[in-house]
Tab-separated table of C-alpha atoms and ligand atoms in Angstrom:
chain	number	residue	atom	x	y	z
A	1	MET	CA	-0.001	-0.002	-0.001
A	2	LYS	CA	1.119	3.514	-0.760
A	3	LYS	CA	2.201	5.498	2.238
A	4	LYS	CA	-0.108	8.474	2.813
A	5	ILE	CA	1.281	11.742	4.079
A	6	LEU	CA	-0.463	15.011	4.820
A	7	PHE	CA	1.620	18.183	4.623
A	8	CYS	CA	0.222	20.872	6.932
A	9	ALA	CA	1.590	24.327	6.207
A	10	ALA	CA	0.913	28.046	5.987
A	11	GLU	CA	1.778	28.405	2.304
A	12	ALA	CA	2.202	26.319	-0.845
A	13	ALA	CA	3.193	27.405	-4.343
A	14	PRO	CA	1.562	28.170	-6.663
A	15	LEU	CA	-1.472	28.888	-4.461
A	16	ALA	CA	0.028	31.212	-1.870
A	17	LYS	CA	3.683	32.166	-1.650
A	18	VAL	CA	5.674	34.468	0.568
A	19	GLY	CA	8.992	32.626	0.603
A	20	GLY	CA	10.797	29.341	0.163
A	21	LEU	CA	8.381	27.425	2.411
A	22	ALA	CA	5.780	27.688	-0.353
A	23	ASP	CA	8.193	26.429	-2.997
A	24	VAL	CA	9.027	23.374	-0.892
A	25	VAL	CA	5.492	22.484	0.205
A	26	GLY	CA	4.302	22.967	-3.369
A	27	SER	CA	6.941	20.832	-5.042
A	28	LEU	CA	8.025	18.070	-2.637
A	29	PRO	CA	4.736	16.094	-2.894
A	30	ALA	CA	5.246	15.610	-6.641
A	31	ALA	CA	8.774	14.362	-6.022
A	32	LEU	CA	7.510	11.976	-3.339
A	33	ARG	CA	5.062	10.524	-5.819
A	34	GLY	CA	8.091	9.247	-7.673
A	35	GLN	CA	8.992	7.415	-4.440
A	36	GLY	CA	5.624	5.669	-4.304
A	37	ILE	CA	4.198	8.042	-1.698
A	38	ASP	CA	0.819	9.785	-1.813
A	39	ALA	CA	1.561	13.168	-0.266
A	40	ARG	CA	-1.169	15.784	-0.094
A	41	VAL	CA	-1.206	19.303	1.253
A	42	ILE	CA	-3.524	21.220	3.551
A	43	ILE	CA	-3.272	25.012	3.891
A	44	PRO	CA	-5.635	27.870	4.727
A	45	LEU	CA	-7.670	29.340	1.901
A	46	HIS	CA	-5.928	32.711	2.029
A	47	ALA	CA	-7.232	35.817	0.302
A	48	GLY	CA	-6.397	35.738	-3.364
A	49	ILE	CA	-6.471	31.972	-3.878
A	50	SER	CA	-8.974	31.514	-6.666
A	51	TRP	CA	-9.944	27.891	-6.112
A	52	ARG	CA	-12.723	28.044	-8.701
A	53	LYS	CA	-10.435	29.167	-11.489
A	54	LEU	CA	-8.060	26.383	-10.566
A	55	GLY	CA	-10.806	23.812	-10.979
A	56	GLY	CA	-11.310	23.232	-7.266
A	57	GLN	CA	-14.497	22.197	-5.549
A	58	LYS	CA	-16.026	22.520	-2.145
A	59	ILE	CA	-16.202	19.073	-0.602
A	60	PHE	CA	-17.926	19.784	2.719
A	61	SER	CA	-18.104	22.206	5.590
A	62	PHE	CA	-18.107	21.894	9.347
A	63	LYS	CA	-18.254	24.039	12.436
A	64	ILE	CA	-16.007	24.451	15.401
A	65	SER	CA	-16.482	26.564	18.460
A	66	ILE	CA	-13.837	29.116	19.428
A	67	GLU	CA	-14.396	31.182	22.575
A	68	GLY	CA	-18.058	30.349	22.452
A	69	LYS	CA	-18.354	31.505	18.836
A	70	ARG	CA	-19.254	29.116	16.011
A	71	GLU	CA	-16.817	29.246	13.142
A	72	ILE	CA	-17.789	27.744	9.806
A	73	ILE	CA	-14.973	26.068	7.905
A	74	ASN	CA	-15.415	25.212	4.256
A	75	VAL	CA	-13.178	22.487	2.877
A	76	TYR	CA	-12.102	22.733	-0.751
A	77	GLN	CA	-10.146	20.269	-2.797
A	78	LEU	CA	-8.140	20.917	-5.907
A	79	ARG	CA	-5.481	19.228	-7.927
A	80	ILE	CA	-2.461	20.928	-9.407
A	81	LYS	CA	-0.150	18.883	-11.564
A	82	GLN	CA	-1.450	15.713	-9.863
A	83	THR	CA	-0.914	16.918	-6.304
A	84	ILE	CA	-4.085	17.173	-4.233
A	85	PHE	CA	-4.486	20.258	-2.071
A	86	TYR	CA	-7.067	20.742	0.657
A	87	LEU	CA	-7.910	24.327	1.494
A	88	LEU	CA	-9.637	25.439	4.673
A	89	GLY	CA	-11.806	28.503	4.242
A	90	ASN	CA	-12.941	30.640	7.151
A	91	LYS	CA	-14.035	34.254	7.087
A	92	THR	CA	-12.829	35.263	10.541
A	93	TYR	CA	-9.265	33.959	10.375
A	94	PHE	CA	-8.339	33.414	6.719
A	95	SER	CA	-9.644	36.453	4.893
A	96	GLY	CA	-6.211	38.102	4.619
A	97	GLY	CA	-2.742	37.298	3.316
A	98	VAL	CA	-0.599	34.409	4.549
A	99	TYR	CA	0.887	36.220	7.563
A	100	GLU	CA	-1.481	39.166	7.770
A	101	GLY	CA	-2.950	39.924	11.167
A	102	ASP	CA	-2.185	37.957	14.304
A	103	SER	CA	-0.197	35.003	12.937
A	104	VAL	CA	-0.225	33.088	16.201
A	105	LYS	CA	-4.012	33.149	16.515
A	106	LYS	CA	-4.422	32.468	12.808
A	107	TYR	CA	-2.299	29.330	12.948
A	108	LEU	CA	-3.668	28.115	16.261
A	109	PHE	CA	-6.989	28.259	14.483
A	110	PHE	CA	-5.539	26.502	11.431
A	111	SER	CA	-4.083	23.770	13.637
A	112	ARG	CA	-7.383	23.341	15.475
A	113	ALA	CA	-9.237	23.189	12.141
A	114	VAL	CA	-6.854	20.563	10.728
A	115	LEU	CA	-7.258	18.431	13.852
A	116	ALA	CA	-11.016	18.746	13.562
A	117	VAL	CA	-11.134	17.867	9.869
A	118	LEU	CA	-8.782	14.876	9.933
A	119	SER	CA	-11.395	12.197	10.541
A	120	ASP	CA	-13.695	13.561	7.812
A	121	LEU	CA	-11.137	14.064	5.061
A	122	PRO	CA	-11.310	11.507	2.263
A	123	PHE	CA	-7.650	10.794	3.050
A	124	HIS	CA	-6.338	9.137	6.183
A	125	PRO	CA	-2.653	9.875	6.509
A	126	ASP	CA	-0.110	7.491	7.994
A	127	ILE	CA	2.090	10.472	8.669
A	128	ILE	CA	1.358	14.087	9.504
A	129	HIS	CA	4.174	16.227	8.209
A	130	ALA	CA	3.907	19.678	9.775
A	131	HIS	CA	5.919	22.643	8.560
A	132	ASP	CA	7.160	25.360	10.907
A	133	PHE	CA	5.393	26.653	14.016
A	134	HIS	CA	2.169	27.218	12.098
A	135	ALA	CA	1.305	23.525	12.190
A	136	ALA	CA	3.282	22.526	15.287
A	137	PRO	CA	0.211	22.519	17.595
A	138	ILE	CA	-1.217	19.679	15.470
A	139	ILE	CA	1.794	17.595	16.396
A	140	VAL	CA	1.601	18.558	20.048
A	141	GLU	CA	-1.996	17.442	20.366
A	142	LEU	CA	-1.653	14.216	18.383
A	143	ALA	CA	1.484	13.246	20.298
A	144	SER	CA	-0.644	12.978	23.432
A	145	LEU	CA	-2.380	9.923	21.940
A	146	SER	CA	-0.785	6.500	22.095
A	147	ARG	CA	1.250	5.635	19.019
A	148	GLN	CA	-1.265	2.977	17.832
A	149	ASN	CA	-4.011	5.568	17.765
A	150	ARG	CA	-2.329	8.291	15.824
A	151	PRO	CA	-0.319	8.926	12.678
A	152	ALA	CA	3.458	9.311	12.892
A	153	LEU	CA	4.549	12.915	13.335
A	154	VAL	CA	7.223	14.784	11.412
A	155	LEU	CA	8.067	18.438	11.900
A	156	THR	CA	10.193	20.380	9.441
A	157	ILE	CA	11.906	23.546	10.585
A	158	HIS	CA	12.180	25.915	7.644
A	159	ASN	CA	13.238	28.846	9.763
A	160	LEU	CA	14.031	28.794	13.450
A	161	GLN	CA	13.605	32.538	13.710
A	162	HIS	CA	9.829	32.319	13.709
A	163	GLN	CA	8.789	30.304	16.746
A	164	GLY	CA	5.255	31.444	17.496
A	165	TRP	CA	4.753	32.482	21.118
A	166	SER	CA	1.191	32.034	22.330
A	167	SER	CA	-0.401	33.237	25.540
A	168	LEU	CA	-2.047	30.677	27.797
A	169	LYS	CA	-5.328	32.427	27.065
A	170	ASN	CA	-5.002	31.708	23.353
A	171	ILE	CA	-3.901	28.119	23.917
A	172	GLU	CA	-7.126	27.606	25.827
A	173	ALA	CA	-9.230	29.703	23.474
A	174	PHE	CA	-8.334	27.368	20.631
A	175	SER	CA	-9.061	24.322	22.807
A	176	PHE	CA	-5.505	23.083	23.226
A	177	ARG	CA	-4.602	21.490	26.537
A	178	PRO	CA	-1.789	23.373	28.278
A	179	SER	CA	-0.627	20.086	29.790
A	180	ASP	CA	0.130	18.703	26.290
A	181	PHE	CA	2.869	21.318	25.992
A	182	SER	CA	6.152	20.368	27.605
A	183	SER	CA	7.192	22.712	30.399
A	184	ASP	CA	10.428	23.227	28.436
A	185	ALA	CA	8.335	24.933	25.779
A	186	LYS	CA	6.884	27.454	28.223
A	187	ASN	CA	8.238	30.506	29.967
A	188	LYS	CA	9.059	30.283	33.665
A	189	GLN	CA	5.627	31.452	34.774
A	190	GLY	CA	3.997	28.912	32.465
A	191	ASP	CA	1.739	31.471	30.829
A	192	TRP	CA	3.507	31.781	27.448
A	193	PHE	CA	3.986	28.874	25.060
A	194	ASN	CA	6.580	28.477	22.350
A	195	LEU	CA	4.727	26.567	19.639
A	196	LEU	CA	7.787	25.561	17.629
A	197	ALA	CA	9.646	24.361	20.715
A	198	ALA	CA	6.628	22.308	21.758
A	199	GLY	CA	6.471	20.769	18.285
A	200	ILE	CA	10.178	19.935	18.367
A	201	LEU	CA	9.729	18.128	21.668
A	202	ALA	CA	6.608	16.266	20.581
A	203	ALA	CA	7.458	15.174	17.011
A	204	ASP	CA	8.669	11.651	16.224
A	205	LYS	CA	11.193	13.057	13.756
A	206	ILE	CA	12.398	16.555	13.079
A	207	THR	CA	13.930	17.691	9.854
A	208	THR	CA	15.444	20.898	8.714
A	209	VAL	CA	16.213	22.069	5.247
A	210	SER	CA	19.947	21.619	4.809
A	211	PRO	CA	22.601	19.408	6.411
A	212	ASN	CA	24.678	22.370	7.500
A	213	TYR	CA	21.767	24.198	9.162
A	214	ALA	CA	20.979	20.978	11.062
A	215	VAL	CA	24.428	21.225	12.639
A	216	GLU	CA	24.431	24.997	13.077
A	217	ILE	CA	21.161	25.094	15.025
A	218	LEU	CA	22.731	23.039	17.799
A	219	THR	CA	24.951	26.017	18.571
A	220	ARG	CA	24.184	29.206	20.449
A	221	ALA	CA	25.072	31.320	17.447
A	222	TYR	CA	22.304	29.818	15.306
A	223	GLY	CA	19.937	28.050	17.695
A	224	GLN	CA	17.755	31.125	18.360
A	225	GLY	CA	17.471	30.036	21.984
A	226	LEU	CA	16.349	26.489	21.126
A	227	GLU	CA	19.818	24.964	20.748
A	228	LYS	CA	19.705	22.972	23.993
A	229	LEU	CA	16.330	21.587	23.223
A	230	LEU	CA	17.394	20.683	19.679
A	231	TYR	CA	20.544	19.092	21.031
A	232	ARG	CA	18.407	16.875	23.222
A	233	ARG	CA	16.551	15.719	20.136
A	234	ARG	CA	19.597	15.457	17.905
A	235	ARG	CA	19.160	11.733	17.265
A	236	ASP	CA	15.802	12.437	15.667
A	237	LEU	CA	16.947	15.536	13.817
A	238	VAL	CA	18.125	15.369	10.235
A	239	GLY	CA	19.011	17.984	7.631
A	240	ILE	CA	17.685	17.262	4.160
A	241	LEU	CA	18.571	19.733	1.458
A	242	ASN	CA	15.640	21.409	-0.270
A	243	GLY	CA	15.147	20.810	-3.947
A	244	LEU	CA	13.476	22.953	-6.571
A	245	ASP	CA	10.646	22.392	-8.979
A	246	VAL	CA	12.958	22.295	-11.969
A	247	ASP	CA	10.021	22.586	-14.356
A	248	VAL	CA	9.032	25.908	-12.851
A	249	PHE	CA	12.583	27.232	-12.633
A	250	ASN	CA	13.764	26.366	-16.107
A	251	ALA	CA	15.272	29.050	-18.308
A	252	ALA	CA	14.502	27.043	-21.447
A	253	LYS	CA	10.765	26.739	-20.731
A	254	ASP	CA	9.853	29.354	-18.128
A	255	LYS	CA	6.685	31.010	-19.439
A	256	LEU	CA	7.304	34.107	-17.322
A	257	LEU	CA	10.551	34.921	-19.126
A	258	LEU	CA	10.721	37.452	-21.868
A	259	ARG	CA	13.262	35.274	-23.651
A	260	ASN	CA	13.885	31.603	-23.038
A	261	TYR	CA	17.373	30.265	-23.479
A	262	GLN	CA	19.386	27.089	-23.213
A	263	THR	CA	23.042	26.424	-22.541
A	264	ALA	CA	23.885	26.732	-26.222
A	265	ASP	CA	22.505	30.269	-26.479
A	266	ILE	CA	22.899	31.410	-22.891
A	267	LYS	CA	25.057	34.388	-23.765
A	268	ARG	CA	22.527	35.863	-26.142
A	269	GLY	CA	19.574	34.800	-24.009
A	270	LYS	CA	20.897	36.499	-20.918
A	271	TYR	CA	21.911	39.540	-22.921
A	272	LEU	CA	18.372	39.993	-24.267
A	273	ASN	CA	16.795	39.527	-20.845
A	274	ARG	CA	19.294	41.924	-19.305
A	275	GLU	CA	18.673	44.612	-21.887
A	276	ALA	CA	14.936	44.267	-21.392
A	277	ILE	CA	15.295	44.637	-17.620
A	278	ARG	CA	17.622	47.621	-18.002
A	279	SER	CA	15.104	49.361	-20.155
A	280	TYR	CA	12.176	48.364	-17.887
A	281	LEU	CA	14.008	49.760	-14.861
A	282	GLN	CA	15.199	52.816	-16.772
A	283	PHE	CA	18.833	52.153	-16.268
A	284	PRO	CA	21.149	53.965	-18.656
A	285	ALA	CA	22.174	51.646	-21.483
A	286	SER	CA	25.474	50.001	-20.593
A	287	THR	CA	27.575	46.880	-20.689
A	288	GLU	CA	28.038	46.839	-16.938
A	289	PRO	CA	27.370	43.658	-15.016
A	290	LEU	CA	23.988	43.442	-13.339
A	291	PHE	CA	23.791	42.363	-9.685
A	292	VAL	CA	20.473	41.227	-8.288
A	293	PHE	CA	19.128	40.750	-4.758
A	294	ILE	CA	15.719	39.123	-4.241
A	295	ALA	CA	14.488	38.402	-0.727
A	296	ARG	CA	12.206	39.300	2.108
A	297	PHE	CA	13.661	42.417	3.697
A	298	SER	CA	14.406	41.051	7.166
A	299	ASN	CA	17.418	41.005	9.472
A	300	GLN	CA	18.172	37.508	8.133
A	301	LYS	CA	19.056	38.570	4.642
A	302	GLY	CA	22.192	40.670	5.104
A	303	LEU	CA	20.928	44.025	3.891
A	304	ASP	CA	22.990	45.883	6.474
A	305	LEU	CA	26.163	44.748	4.705
A	306	PHE	CA	25.417	47.090	1.794
A	307	LYS	CA	27.142	50.431	2.375
A	308	SER	CA	26.802	53.369	0.015
A	309	ALA	CA	30.402	54.452	0.412
A	310	SER	CA	31.950	51.133	-0.483
A	311	LEU	CA	29.517	50.469	-3.324
A	312	HIS	CA	30.378	53.887	-4.666
A	313	ARG	CA	34.106	53.260	-4.329
A	314	LEU	CA	33.837	49.920	-6.104
A	315	ALA	CA	31.655	51.285	-8.887
A	316	LYS	CA	34.155	54.030	-9.650
A	317	ARG	CA	36.708	51.385	-10.579
A	318	TYR	CA	34.369	48.689	-11.854
A	319	PRO	CA	30.969	50.078	-12.821
A	320	PHE	CA	27.972	47.892	-12.111
A	321	GLN	CA	24.218	48.068	-11.670
A	322	LEU	CA	22.289	46.669	-8.735
A	323	VAL	CA	18.624	45.736	-8.331
A	324	PHE	CA	16.773	44.955	-5.102
A	325	LEU	CA	13.440	43.164	-5.351
A	326	GLY	CA	11.614	42.679	-2.098
A	327	SER	CA	9.817	44.228	0.807
A	328	GLY	CA	9.462	43.690	4.516
A	329	GLU	CA	10.647	45.405	7.659
A	330	GLU	CA	10.501	49.160	7.461
A	331	LYS	CA	14.043	49.526	8.764
A	332	TYR	CA	15.412	47.607	5.791
A	333	GLU	CA	13.125	49.214	3.249
A	334	GLN	CA	14.492	52.525	4.508
A	335	LEU	CA	18.075	51.302	4.349
A	336	VAL	CA	17.678	50.218	0.736
A	337	ALA	CA	15.781	53.389	-0.193
A	338	ASP	CA	18.709	55.419	1.210
A	339	LEU	CA	21.190	53.404	-0.821
A	340	SER	CA	19.276	54.041	-3.980
A	341	LYS	CA	18.954	57.733	-3.165
A	342	ASN	CA	22.700	58.021	-2.701
A	343	LEU	CA	23.532	55.959	-5.774
A	344	SER	CA	20.556	56.660	-7.977
A	345	GLU	CA	22.434	56.002	-11.244
A	346	MET	CA	23.323	52.423	-10.396
A	347	ILE	CA	20.621	51.132	-8.026
A	348	ARG	CA	16.956	50.271	-8.554
A	349	VAL	CA	14.574	49.094	-5.856
A	350	ILE	CA	11.224	47.421	-6.375
A	351	ASN	CA	9.328	46.919	-3.121
A	352	VAL	CA	6.816	44.322	-4.225
A	353	PHE	CA	6.345	40.584	-4.403
A	354	ASP	CA	6.350	39.805	-8.108
A	355	GLU	CA	6.963	36.252	-9.240
A	356	SER	CA	7.258	37.238	-12.879
A	357	LEU	CA	9.711	40.056	-12.278
A	358	ALA	CA	11.734	37.761	-10.016
A	359	HIS	CA	12.108	35.179	-12.781
A	360	ASN	CA	13.091	37.847	-15.282
A	361	LEU	CA	15.680	39.193	-12.873
A	362	TYR	CA	17.224	35.743	-12.344
A	363	ALA	CA	17.478	35.482	-16.114
A	364	ALA	CA	18.972	38.945	-16.489
A	365	ALA	CA	21.455	38.821	-13.617
A	366	ASP	CA	25.187	38.332	-14.004
A	367	TYR	CA	25.604	38.002	-10.248
A	368	PHE	CA	23.052	37.094	-7.596
A	369	LEU	CA	23.586	38.263	-4.019
A	370	VAL	CA	22.704	36.243	-0.912
A	371	PRO	CA	24.776	37.727	1.934
A	372	SER	CA	22.550	36.244	4.650
A	373	ARG	CA	23.273	36.426	8.360
A	374	PHE	CA	21.782	32.919	8.548
A	375	GLU	CA	20.058	30.859	5.882
A	376	PRO	CA	18.313	27.553	6.660
A	377	CYS	CA	18.580	26.452	3.040
A	378	GLY	CA	17.992	29.308	0.662
A	379	LEU	CA	16.460	28.624	-2.706
A	380	THR	CA	17.388	31.807	-4.505
A	381	GLN	CA	21.045	30.868	-4.966
A	382	MET	CA	19.991	27.579	-6.559
A	383	ILE	CA	17.439	29.267	-8.788
A	384	ALA	CA	20.093	31.826	-9.764
A	385	MET	CA	22.516	29.089	-10.806
A	386	ARG	CA	19.852	27.495	-12.975
A	387	TYR	CA	19.419	30.800	-14.798
A	388	GLY	CA	23.150	31.376	-15.192
A	389	ALA	CA	23.470	34.093	-12.561
A	390	VAL	CA	26.610	33.453	-10.519
A	391	PRO	CA	25.757	33.449	-6.794
A	392	ILE	CA	27.715	35.428	-4.224
A	393	VAL	CA	26.820	34.024	-0.818
A	394	ARG	CA	27.902	33.983	2.776
A	395	ALA	CA	29.176	30.657	4.106
A	396	THR	CA	26.197	29.855	6.282
A	397	GLY	CA	23.424	27.254	6.432
A	398	GLY	CA	22.327	25.847	3.118
A	399	LEU	CA	24.326	28.447	1.225
A	400	LYS	CA	27.440	26.642	2.386
A	401	ASP	CA	26.013	23.311	1.243
A	402	THR	CA	25.085	24.542	-2.206
A	403	VAL	CA	27.708	27.006	-3.428
A	404	GLN	CA	31.324	25.987	-3.916
A	405	ASN	CA	33.723	28.886	-3.684
A	406	ASN	CA	35.472	29.659	-6.988
A	407	LYS	CA	33.715	26.711	-8.632
A	408	THR	CA	30.013	27.460	-8.790
A	409	GLY	CA	30.029	30.879	-7.165
A	410	LEU	CA	31.834	33.135	-4.726
A	411	VAL	CA	31.626	32.608	-0.985
A	412	PHE	CA	32.601	34.955	1.838
A	413	LYS	CA	32.859	34.027	5.499
A	414	ASP	CA	32.591	36.887	7.964
A	415	TYR	CA	29.338	38.688	8.415
A	416	SER	CA	30.924	42.081	7.897
A	417	ALA	CA	30.635	44.925	5.418
A	418	VAL	CA	34.363	44.636	4.715
A	419	SER	CA	34.237	40.936	3.777
A	420	PHE	CA	31.206	41.632	1.647
A	421	ALA	CA	32.897	44.536	-0.140
A	422	ASN	CA	35.917	42.314	-0.741
A	423	VAL	CA	33.894	39.582	-2.364
A	424	LEU	CA	32.086	42.138	-4.524
A	425	GLU	CA	35.425	43.478	-5.661
A	426	LYS	CA	36.586	39.968	-6.456
A	427	ALA	CA	33.406	39.378	-8.473
A	428	LEU	CA	33.838	42.597	-10.410
A	429	LYS	CA	37.486	41.912	-11.193
A	430	LEU	CA	36.553	38.469	-12.390
A	431	TYR	CA	33.843	39.851	-14.624
A	432	TYR	CA	35.993	42.614	-16.096
A	433	GLN	CA	39.367	40.907	-16.236
A	434	ASN	CA	38.742	37.205	-16.579
A	435	GLN	CA	35.552	36.468	-18.525
A	436	THR	CA	36.689	32.902	-19.197
A	437	GLU	CA	36.822	32.189	-15.503
A	438	TYR	CA	33.524	33.995	-14.917
A	439	LEU	CA	31.866	31.893	-17.619
A	440	SER	CA	33.251	28.711	-16.149
A	441	LEU	CA	31.607	29.541	-12.797
A	442	GLN	CA	28.387	30.205	-14.639
A	443	ALA	CA	28.618	26.909	-16.540
A	444	ALA	CA	29.453	24.900	-13.418
A	445	GLY	CA	26.476	26.426	-11.583
A	446	ARG	CA	24.177	25.634	-14.493
A	447	ALA	CA	25.356	22.027	-14.468
A	448	GLN	CA	24.277	21.389	-10.855
A	449	ASP	CA	21.182	19.288	-10.252
A	450	TRP	CA	18.811	21.132	-7.904
A	451	SER	CA	15.851	18.866	-8.473
A	452	TRP	CA	14.402	16.743	-5.670
A	453	ALA	CA	16.160	13.676	-7.129
A	454	ALA	CA	18.612	13.388	-4.249
A	455	SER	CA	16.405	14.598	-1.384
A	456	ALA	CA	13.071	12.879	-2.087
A	457	PRO	CA	14.588	9.430	-1.362
A	458	GLU	CA	15.985	10.834	1.894
A	459	TYR	CA	12.477	11.822	2.966
A	460	ARG	CA	11.241	8.384	1.941
A	461	ARG	CA	13.885	6.714	4.100
A	462	LEU	CA	12.863	8.909	7.008
A	463	TYR	CA	9.173	8.057	6.539
A	464	ASP	CA	10.098	4.369	6.292
A	465	LEU	CA	11.833	4.546	9.658
A	466	LEU	CA	8.642	5.887	11.174
A	467	GLY	CA	6.622	2.998	9.867
A	468	ALA	CA	8.673	0.803	12.154
A	469	ILE	CA	8.027	2.730	15.386
B	1	ADP	P1	12.927	32.584	2.437
B	1	ADP	O1	12.103	31.337	2.507
B	1	ADP	O2	13.771	32.835	3.643
B	1	ADP	O3	12.102	33.779	2.094
B	1	ADP	P2	14.232	31.288	0.163
B	1	ADP	O4	15.489	31.618	-0.545
B	1	ADP	O5	14.131	29.920	0.753
B	1	ADP	O6	13.986	32.423	1.250
B	1	ADP	O7	12.991	31.422	-0.837
B	1	ADP	C1	12.549	32.635	-1.320
B	1	ADP	C2	11.555	32.392	-2.454
B	1	ADP	O8	10.702	33.523	-2.581
B	1	ADP	C3	12.245	32.250	-3.802
B	1	ADP	O9	11.420	31.480	-4.665
B	1	ADP	C4	12.313	33.703	-4.288
B	1	ADP	O10	12.444	33.812	-5.688
B	1	ADP	C5	10.970	34.206	-3.815
B	1	ADP	N1	10.913	35.650	-3.548
B	1	ADP	C6	11.428	36.316	-2.493
B	1	ADP	N2	11.132	37.631	-2.568
B	1	ADP	C7	10.416	37.797	-3.704
B	1	ADP	C8	9.805	38.940	-4.331
B	1	ADP	N3	9.881	40.147	-3.811
B	1	ADP	N4	9.137	38.732	-5.494
B	1	ADP	C9	9.061	37.486	-6.028
B	1	ADP	N5	9.610	36.397	-5.489
B	1	ADP	C10	10.275	36.526	-4.331
């Protein structure tokens, strides 16, 4: 019999995407199918998901009671490229964007709704695979049942920074039992609950999204306060590198690209995409290399390493153009806006989430910047390599696992503006003075396999272990 697995998550591409979590939840089920596994996905029906257009249908509805108020939940089912998605619709909690409003309450509600719907779904999973804190309460509650009476429980940590702290009041409001949460997942007074920590303690197996991050999070520098707890669970913790949907991120076929290209015509293909982007962004015509940064603007992503003075100094000797695509914390939006004000000739900033523009920027870029402070896996550097943009990354988390210095990209170590400026200078020199070497980095990056081919069997092996519990 096929193993049945239900992915429970906040986002899934192409339905709702804010970051890499969506890419993974949207693409791993298809890869698991190749391993003989029936993996399906359940997420909230966020604003903007047009289930009707996607051929979905409402399969039933049910009610739950939250703080004495009846909440109606509509359950929709749809299929995208053979993967079945269940969507939970509710007016009170899911009428906004993925993380709009009070995320803790929203995902306590989601977790409660998933627990309530499980017995009525036309799919009875052997394994619940929860992603991040948003679905961790599902694991906590199910873990209180004896193993014979519940599915096996896997929790994947996509980002340890977001842990989800809930008040006792909310735990109770959403009908969770405080006693199901380990005291190690509560504050000293016992009136605040760390949802991710509780999930880590309750899950049968814990995964994270790259081998290197799995090691890093056991240290104080990267553990975000959970390192001791993770260390305790280290025998059940494994790092499995994320893959990409290589049909979606494919320069030869990508429907979002202005110009498709293959290895044979990569030079011309990238040139045409670059020229189109330059004109779209009203850059002066030039032959300068184009650097691109695409990410959520948060303290994770290394934006504070960009300094006007050193960019200016570098550009005087080796002119280049730089594009930022992203939005997020005001502090970083301001920082980037200031950069572009100071260096208006060479910098463009687009503060939106735009899948199409992102793809066109990967295709146009000569270099792709990922100077993260920490990076659980990071997909953008892999996507960049597929589109022939040479990644410049900091040696952390999955970036370290995926980019080989001087072979498939350029890697710098210290999280400092000086190290970053040095690697930028190295990149510029390479581009201007040694095109052959630059092109060999580009070719080596293009040749890497970022599909799920290697990682899907690792998940299967992990699921197989659970069958034997
Ligand atoms: P994270 O999950 O930390 O946000 P990842 O590198 O794992 O970072 O994944 C980010 C994903 O989101 C990639 O697919 C990237 O292309 C996409 N992305 C990030 N910001 C934007 C944006 N502003 N517009 C379009 N796509 C974006």
